[in-house]
XYZ file of C-alpha atoms in Angstrom:
182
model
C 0.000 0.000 0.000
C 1.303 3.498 -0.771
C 0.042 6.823 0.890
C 0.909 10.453 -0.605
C 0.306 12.302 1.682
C -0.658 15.892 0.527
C -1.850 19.459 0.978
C -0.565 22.543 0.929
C 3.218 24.049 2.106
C 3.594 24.485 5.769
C 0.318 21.823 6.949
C 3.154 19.047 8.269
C 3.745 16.927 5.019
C 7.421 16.028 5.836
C 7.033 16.100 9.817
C 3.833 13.718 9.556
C 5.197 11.385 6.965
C 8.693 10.953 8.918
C 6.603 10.526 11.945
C 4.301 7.468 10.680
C 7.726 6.014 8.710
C 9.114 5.421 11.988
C 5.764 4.231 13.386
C 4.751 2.029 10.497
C 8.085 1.026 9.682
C 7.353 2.004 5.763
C 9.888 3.994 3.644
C 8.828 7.850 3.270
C 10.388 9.955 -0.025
C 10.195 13.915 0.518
C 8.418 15.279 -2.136
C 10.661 18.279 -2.347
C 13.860 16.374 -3.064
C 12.260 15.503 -6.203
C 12.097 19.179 -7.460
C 14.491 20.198 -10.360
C 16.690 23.173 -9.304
C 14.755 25.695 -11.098
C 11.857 24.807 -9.130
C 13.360 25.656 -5.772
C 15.173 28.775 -7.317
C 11.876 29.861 -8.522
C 10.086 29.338 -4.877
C 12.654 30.812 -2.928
C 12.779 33.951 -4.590
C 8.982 34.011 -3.835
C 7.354 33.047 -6.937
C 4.873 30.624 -7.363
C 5.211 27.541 -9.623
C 2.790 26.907 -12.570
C 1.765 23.476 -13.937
C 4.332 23.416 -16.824
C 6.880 24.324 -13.529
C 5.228 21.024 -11.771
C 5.063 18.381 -14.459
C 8.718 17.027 -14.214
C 8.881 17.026 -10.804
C 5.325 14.896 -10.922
C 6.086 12.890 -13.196
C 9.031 12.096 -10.845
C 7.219 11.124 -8.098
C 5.261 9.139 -10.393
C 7.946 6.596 -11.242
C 9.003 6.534 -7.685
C 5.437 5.651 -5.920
C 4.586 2.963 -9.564
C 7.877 1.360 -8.935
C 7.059 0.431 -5.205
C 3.732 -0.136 -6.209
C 5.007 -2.599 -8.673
C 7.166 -4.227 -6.301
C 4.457 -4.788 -3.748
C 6.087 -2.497 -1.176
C 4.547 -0.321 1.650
C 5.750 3.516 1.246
C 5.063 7.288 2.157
C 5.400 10.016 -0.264
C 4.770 13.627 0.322
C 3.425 15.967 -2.525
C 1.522 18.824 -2.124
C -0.999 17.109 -5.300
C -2.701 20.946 -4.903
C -5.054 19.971 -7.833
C -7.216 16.889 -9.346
C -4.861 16.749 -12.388
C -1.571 16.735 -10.442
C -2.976 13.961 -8.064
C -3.544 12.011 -11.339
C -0.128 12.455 -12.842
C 1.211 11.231 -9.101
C -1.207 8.169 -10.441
C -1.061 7.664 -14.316
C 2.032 9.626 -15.309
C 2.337 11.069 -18.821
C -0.799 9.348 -19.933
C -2.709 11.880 -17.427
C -0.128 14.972 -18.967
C -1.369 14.191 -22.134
C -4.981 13.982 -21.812
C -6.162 15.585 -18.754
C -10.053 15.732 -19.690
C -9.388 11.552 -20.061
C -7.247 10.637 -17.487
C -9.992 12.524 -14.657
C -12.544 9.749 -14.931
C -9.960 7.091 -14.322
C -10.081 5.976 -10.358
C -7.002 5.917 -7.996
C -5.610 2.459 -7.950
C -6.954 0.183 -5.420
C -3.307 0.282 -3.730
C -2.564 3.871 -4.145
C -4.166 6.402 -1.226
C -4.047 10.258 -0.338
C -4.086 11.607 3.145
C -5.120 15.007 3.000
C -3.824 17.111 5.586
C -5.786 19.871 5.655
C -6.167 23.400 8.329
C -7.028 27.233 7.748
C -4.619 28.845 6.406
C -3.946 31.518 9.333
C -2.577 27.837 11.325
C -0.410 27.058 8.712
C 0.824 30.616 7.813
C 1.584 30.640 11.485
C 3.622 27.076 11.283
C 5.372 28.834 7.877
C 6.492 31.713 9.510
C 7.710 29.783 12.588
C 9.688 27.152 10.440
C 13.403 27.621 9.513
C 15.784 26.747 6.479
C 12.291 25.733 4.271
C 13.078 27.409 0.550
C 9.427 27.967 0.621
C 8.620 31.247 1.792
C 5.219 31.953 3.734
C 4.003 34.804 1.018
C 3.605 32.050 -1.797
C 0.935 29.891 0.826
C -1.899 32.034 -0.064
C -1.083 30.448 -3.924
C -1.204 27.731 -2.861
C -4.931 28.044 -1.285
C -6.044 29.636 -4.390
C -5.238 26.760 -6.615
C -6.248 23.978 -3.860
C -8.888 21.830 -5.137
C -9.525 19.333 -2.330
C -10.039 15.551 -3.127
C -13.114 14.410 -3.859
C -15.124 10.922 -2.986
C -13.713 8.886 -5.932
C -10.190 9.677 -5.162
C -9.307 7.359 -2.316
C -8.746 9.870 -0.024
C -8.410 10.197 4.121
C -8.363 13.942 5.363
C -6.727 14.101 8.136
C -7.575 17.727 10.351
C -3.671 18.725 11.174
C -4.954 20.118 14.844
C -4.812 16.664 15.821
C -1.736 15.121 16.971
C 0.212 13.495 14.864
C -0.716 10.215 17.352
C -3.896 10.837 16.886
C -3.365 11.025 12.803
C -1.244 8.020 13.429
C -4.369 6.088 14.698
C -6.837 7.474 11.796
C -4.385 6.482 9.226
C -4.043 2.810 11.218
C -7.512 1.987 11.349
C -8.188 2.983 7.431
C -5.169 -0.031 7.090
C -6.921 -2.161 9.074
C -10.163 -1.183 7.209
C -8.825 -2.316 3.957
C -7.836 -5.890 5.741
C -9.581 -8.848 4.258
């Protein structure tokens, strides 16, 4: 089983997925150290990045979370997956680049889920400001809440409300496991 776990800069991503890698003994791959340079050039002077910016950097994380799906491996990935179309690159890779309008019918895999950390965004500017040596400056969060399209029913999705504990998360994200449990 593979989780991405997603939402927008500054809700706990990285902290959340290292803490439930320890926890669930799974491997976890940081989104952001899948960016191409430009991308984190382009952030840290403050500017936000557009889809075209995104679509290597998706595409990416695509071959990293199909080849542990493909090797029947439990792993963590963080990704923002802001919008419906990025969360189906993450899924279908250059077939969803291609055809966007096709590719948004097609279901998550059965293997493949999103935990969506969400909060209001005075928390997480808060958490932003607060946070050292992140390339990603606070100013570019309210972007990020513009373009956030939240997942819907059909995308095998857990939200997960980040003024919880990350224990408490923990124990959300453990009983959807046991959930899927024959």
């Amino acid at each position: 089983m593979i989780y991405i776990i997603m939402g927008v800069s500054g809700c706990g991503k990285s902290s959340f997925g290292t803490f439930l890698s320890g926890k669930l003994g799974w491997p976890f791959y940081e989104g952001d150290d899948f960016h191409p340079q430009e991308n984190i050039e382009k952030m840290a002077r403050g500017e936000p990045l557009t889809d075209q910016d995104r679509l290597p950097w998706l595409l990416r994380l695509h071959e990293v979370i199909e080849r542990e799906r493909r090797s029947g491996s439990d792993a963590l990935v963080a990704c923002s997956a802001l919008k419906r179309l990025y969360r189906q690159i993450l899924l279908h890779g250059s077939t969803a680049a291609a055809a966007p309008t096709v590719c948004s019918h097609h279901h998550a895999s059965p293997e493949v889920f999103f935990l969506y950390l969400h909060g209001d965004y005075k928390l997480i500017h808060q958490r932003m400001v607060a946070r050292q040596g992140h390339y990603m400056k606070a100013d570019l969060l309210r972007s990020q809440f513009e373009i956030l399209e939240p997942p819907s029913d059909d995308e095998n999705a857990l939200a997960l409300d980040i003024r919880k504990s990350p224990l408490e998360m923990m124990l959300e994200v453990e009983k959807h496991i046991d959930s899927l449990k024959p």
